[in-house]
Amino acid sequence: MKQVMDPLQQQRYFSQELLDWYVVIKRDLPWRRHSNPYFIWISEIMLQQTRVDTVIPYFNRFIEKFPTVEALADAPEDEVLKCWEGLGYYSRARNLQYAARQIRDQYGGIMPSGKEEVASLKGVGPYTAGAIRSIAFNVPAPAVDGNVMRVLSRYFLIEEDIMKTGTRKLMEELVLQLIPEGRASDFNQGLMELGALVCTPKSPKCLTCPVMVHCRGRIEGMEDKLPVKAKAKPPRQEYRLTAIIEGSGVESGKVLIRKRPSTGLLAGMWELPHISEVPPDGDAARHVMLPDAAAAKKLAEELGRERLPVVPGEHVMAAEHTFSHIHWNMRVYTCSWSPAVPAMAAESAAAYDASPSIPEAGSSPGPLYQWITADDMERYAFPNVFLRILNAYFANI
DNA sequence: CATCCGTGGGG
DNA sequence: TCCCCAAGGAT
């Protein structure tokens, strides 16, 4: 038996065997139970850099709460973010709603299928555009993600760095040739299914692979060295002092939270007030941790400059959290809300003219600050790290 | 082209 | 424990 065929034969074989395999073993996933392009779109956004098992419960909750493009477009942003809480990459949720409004206003509420129209949607890049068009509309468009690049780099023994844009474009050209007539939806999904279930990053299950006999990567013993991918930079270390500001008077028993800006890290999410432990021009690498008492004092002083009048309390806990590119080393302290404390030094006032409205004792807090109880947490979207801290705090009260 | 943007599971 | 990394996109 000849193992290495000419390129065209190798492609035909691959496509046919993959399709036959996929239609038999494909997983029963929630978004595969409908042909609703809106559902396909939601699932593809959620699946960006996120595992299927993680997405499933979020997807089910999301389409129940926002069953149509219009429902999503009309919803308050905070409700969309709350539905995304814990899923990460929160700009996806904000872009998703922005795109729902694009569809409502520009396409009459109907998901478009044209290349330019789909690609114009916020949060939809080359992969997702191809995924929506091929899966929802069966258009022969490539949908090249990490799975697809791994599978193709092994099967065709492609040693280009998959982190490079040019490599993805190369793969897109290849996929376009591989898609069998009229089978774009199943073929693209099959490609990703193979990468997810068989052609896995580590220890690929070659013996169960439907295309193993002509896989050049396996034949040449390269399956464990492919795909070629540059190593990611380690996350930078950041040191944060975090405040659990305990209310007094009518706010007794409550904790002060604040809403993050609408851009950047954790955009639009709620959090506990926190400051950097390292001075703006400090050398983080040589940073020496302050003792707890000094740290709490520094925290209270910095919050005062943010016009939050507090006095330092006690150390509560330490917490760590790793984002894609940042590692937070956090120390958490209670602070007592005390309006009698000068909220800021006079000379600092000018720097905070643009700061959000400030909560005052007995008055309603500004929209970017809220006093909450444990029960109020369900009304605000928190990143995981603050969920952990708040839950630990309220559990011990 | 490089950096920013979360989280949880598996080896 | 640590490191990798998963159906990527925006800037």
Short mmCIF file of C-alpha atoms in Angstrom, two decimals, chain A residues 5-197:
data_model
loop_
_atom_site.label_atom_id
_atom_site.label_comp_id
_atom_site.label_asym_id
_atom_site.label_seq_id
_atom_site.Cartn_x
_atom_site.Cartn_y
_atom_site.Cartn_z
CA MET A 5 -0.04 10.12 -2.66
CA ASP A 6 0.13 13.07 -4.98
CA PRO A 7 -1.20 16.28 -3.43
CA LEU A 8 -4.57 16.27 -5.16
CA GLN A 9 -5.29 12.66 -4.17
CA GLN A 10 -4.19 13.41 -0.64
CA GLN A 11 -6.67 16.30 -0.48
CA ARG A 12 -9.60 14.33 -1.91
CA TYR A 13 -8.96 11.48 0.48
CA PHE A 14 -8.76 13.83 3.44
CA SER A 15 -12.03 15.62 2.68
CA GLN A 16 -14.06 12.49 2.04
CA GLU A 17 -12.80 10.55 5.04
CA LEU A 18 -13.21 13.54 7.33
CA LEU A 19 -16.81 14.11 6.23
CA ASP A 20 -17.73 10.44 6.62
CA TRP A 21 -16.19 10.42 10.07
CA TYR A 22 -17.83 13.65 11.23
CA VAL A 23 -21.42 12.81 10.34
CA VAL A 24 -21.13 9.66 12.44
CA ILE A 25 -19.35 10.88 15.55
CA LYS A 26 -20.32 14.55 15.80
CA ARG A 27 -21.20 15.67 19.31
CA ASP A 28 -24.69 16.70 20.26
CA LEU A 29 -24.07 20.36 21.13
CA PRO A 30 -26.80 22.91 21.93
CA TRP A 31 -26.02 25.12 18.93
CA ARG A 32 -26.11 22.10 16.63
CA ARG A 33 -29.77 21.52 17.46
CA HIS A 34 -30.86 24.61 15.55
CA SER A 35 -30.11 26.15 12.19
CA ASN A 36 -30.81 29.61 13.59
CA PRO A 37 -27.94 31.83 12.37
CA TYR A 38 -28.34 33.98 15.47
CA PHE A 39 -27.60 30.97 17.67
CA ILE A 40 -24.62 29.99 15.51
CA TRP A 41 -23.25 33.51 15.84
CA ILE A 42 -23.64 33.58 19.63
CA SER A 43 -21.94 30.20 19.96
CA GLU A 44 -19.01 31.22 17.77
CA ILE A 45 -18.36 34.36 19.80
CA MET A 46 -18.52 32.41 23.05
CA LEU A 47 -16.22 29.71 21.67
CA GLN A 48 -13.45 32.18 20.89
CA GLN A 49 -10.52 31.03 23.04
CA THR A 50 -12.98 29.14 25.23
CA ARG A 51 -13.65 25.42 25.64
CA VAL A 52 -16.88 23.79 24.54
CA ASP A 53 -17.67 22.42 28.00
CA THR A 54 -17.30 25.88 29.49
CA VAL A 55 -19.51 27.50 26.87
CA ILE A 56 -22.48 25.12 26.98
CA PRO A 57 -24.20 26.45 30.15
CA TYR A 58 -23.48 30.06 29.17
CA PHE A 59 -24.95 29.49 25.72
CA ASN A 60 -28.14 27.96 27.10
CA ARG A 61 -28.67 30.80 29.57
CA PHE A 62 -27.86 33.42 26.97
CA ILE A 63 -30.33 32.33 24.29
CA GLU A 64 -33.01 31.87 26.90
CA LYS A 65 -32.54 35.42 28.12
CA PHE A 66 -31.86 36.93 24.69
CA PRO A 67 -33.67 34.66 22.20
CA THR A 68 -33.45 37.03 19.24
CA VAL A 69 -31.21 39.68 17.75
CA GLU A 70 -33.78 42.27 18.78
CA ALA A 71 -33.91 41.07 22.38
CA LEU A 72 -30.14 41.36 22.59
CA ALA A 73 -30.05 44.73 20.89
CA ASP A 74 -32.67 46.16 23.25
CA ALA A 75 -31.23 44.78 26.51
CA PRO A 76 -29.36 46.90 29.07
CA GLU A 77 -25.63 46.34 28.68
CA ASP A 78 -25.31 45.38 32.34
CA GLU A 79 -27.65 42.45 31.81
CA VAL A 80 -25.57 41.20 28.89
CA LEU A 81 -22.39 41.46 30.94
CA LYS A 82 -24.04 39.68 33.86
CA CYS A 83 -24.89 36.82 31.51
CA TRP A 84 -21.20 36.74 30.52
CA GLU A 85 -19.89 36.83 34.08
CA GLY A 86 -17.10 34.30 34.53
CA LEU A 87 -16.68 33.58 30.83
CA GLY A 88 -13.84 36.08 30.35
CA TYR A 89 -12.85 38.37 27.50
CA TYR A 90 -15.75 40.62 28.40
CA SER A 91 -15.37 42.86 25.39
CA ARG A 92 -16.86 39.98 23.46
CA ALA A 93 -20.16 40.57 25.25
CA ARG A 94 -20.09 44.30 24.64
CA ASN A 95 -19.14 43.85 20.98
CA LEU A 96 -21.85 41.23 20.63
CA GLN A 97 -24.51 43.67 21.68
CA TYR A 98 -23.01 46.38 19.51
CA ALA A 99 -23.24 44.00 16.55
CA ALA A 100 -26.83 43.08 17.44
CA ARG A 101 -27.65 46.74 17.08
CA GLN A 102 -25.79 46.81 13.75
CA ILE A 103 -27.96 43.92 12.55
CA ARG A 104 -31.13 45.55 13.85
CA ASP A 105 -30.40 48.95 12.35
CA GLN A 106 -28.63 48.01 9.12
CA TYR A 107 -30.00 44.57 8.19
CA GLY A 108 -33.57 44.69 9.43
CA GLY A 109 -32.81 42.39 12.32
CA ILE A 110 -31.83 39.53 9.99
CA MET A 111 -28.38 37.95 10.24
CA PRO A 112 -26.57 38.70 6.97
CA SER A 113 -24.74 36.01 5.01
CA GLY A 114 -22.65 38.13 2.65
CA LYS A 115 -18.91 38.27 3.17
CA GLU A 116 -18.61 42.02 3.66
CA GLU A 117 -21.77 42.27 5.77
CA VAL A 118 -20.76 39.52 8.18
CA ALA A 119 -17.20 40.77 8.42
CA SER A 120 -18.47 44.27 9.26
CA LEU A 121 -20.00 43.06 12.52
CA LYS A 122 -18.15 44.09 15.64
CA GLY A 123 -16.27 41.19 17.19
CA VAL A 124 -16.38 39.16 13.99
CA GLY A 125 -12.95 38.55 12.49
CA PRO A 126 -11.74 36.27 9.70
CA TYR A 127 -12.38 33.04 11.59
CA THR A 128 -15.82 33.90 12.94
CA ALA A 129 -17.00 35.35 9.64
CA GLY A 130 -16.10 32.10 7.89
CA ALA A 131 -17.66 30.04 10.67
CA ILE A 132 -20.97 31.90 10.56
CA ARG A 133 -21.19 31.86 6.77
CA SER A 134 -20.24 28.21 6.40
CA ILE A 135 -22.03 26.71 9.40
CA ALA A 136 -25.22 28.78 9.32
CA PHE A 137 -25.53 29.29 5.55
CA ASN A 138 -23.39 26.48 4.12
CA VAL A 139 -21.36 28.98 2.13
CA PRO A 140 -17.96 27.56 1.03
CA ALA A 141 -15.83 29.86 3.19
CA PRO A 142 -12.79 28.86 5.24
CA ALA A 143 -13.08 28.97 9.05
CA VAL A 144 -9.51 28.60 10.21
CA ASP A 145 -9.03 28.47 13.97
CA GLY A 146 -6.42 26.86 16.16
CA ASN A 147 -7.92 23.40 15.68
CA VAL A 148 -7.86 23.69 11.91
CA MET A 149 -4.28 24.94 11.82
CA ARG A 150 -3.18 22.10 14.07
CA VAL A 151 -4.90 19.46 11.96
CA LEU A 152 -3.69 20.84 8.64
CA SER A 153 -0.16 21.51 9.83
CA ARG A 154 0.10 17.85 10.81
CA TYR A 155 -1.70 16.26 7.91
CA PHE A 156 0.14 18.31 5.27
CA LEU A 157 3.31 18.74 7.34
CA ILE A 158 3.25 22.52 7.30
CA GLU A 159 6.01 23.94 9.50
CA GLU A 160 5.12 27.62 9.33
CA ASP A 161 4.57 29.37 12.67
CA ILE A 162 0.80 29.37 13.16
CA MET A 163 1.03 32.59 15.16
CA LYS A 164 1.85 34.45 11.96
CA THR A 165 -0.94 36.04 9.95
CA GLY A 166 0.48 34.70 6.71
CA THR A 167 0.16 31.13 7.93
CA ARG A 168 -3.55 31.54 8.59
CA LYS A 169 -4.03 32.92 5.09
CA LEU A 170 -2.14 29.97 3.66
CA MET A 171 -4.43 27.63 5.57
CA GLU A 172 -7.52 29.50 4.33
CA GLU A 173 -6.44 28.96 0.73
CA LEU A 174 -5.92 25.29 1.48
CA VAL A 175 -9.30 24.88 3.18
CA LEU A 176 -11.02 26.52 0.24
CA GLN A 177 -9.65 23.76 -1.99
CA LEU A 178 -10.61 21.06 0.50
CA ILE A 179 -14.29 21.94 1.01
CA PRO A 180 -16.40 19.42 -0.92
CA GLU A 181 -19.17 20.79 -3.09
CA GLY A 182 -22.20 21.74 -0.99
CA ARG A 183 -20.68 20.46 2.25
CA ALA A 184 -19.02 23.55 3.74
CA SER A 185 -20.95 23.39 7.02
CA ASP A 186 -20.18 19.76 7.86
CA PHE A 187 -16.64 19.93 6.52
CA ASN A 188 -15.60 22.95 8.56
CA GLN A 189 -17.21 21.59 11.68
CA GLY A 190 -15.61 18.22 11.03
CA LEU A 191 -12.21 19.83 10.77
CA MET A 192 -12.64 21.47 14.16
CA GLU A 193 -14.20 18.36 15.67
CA LEU A 194 -11.19 16.32 14.61
CA GLY A 195 -8.86 18.84 16.23
CA ALA A 196 -10.91 18.86 19.42
CA LEU A 197 -11.40 15.10 19.83
#
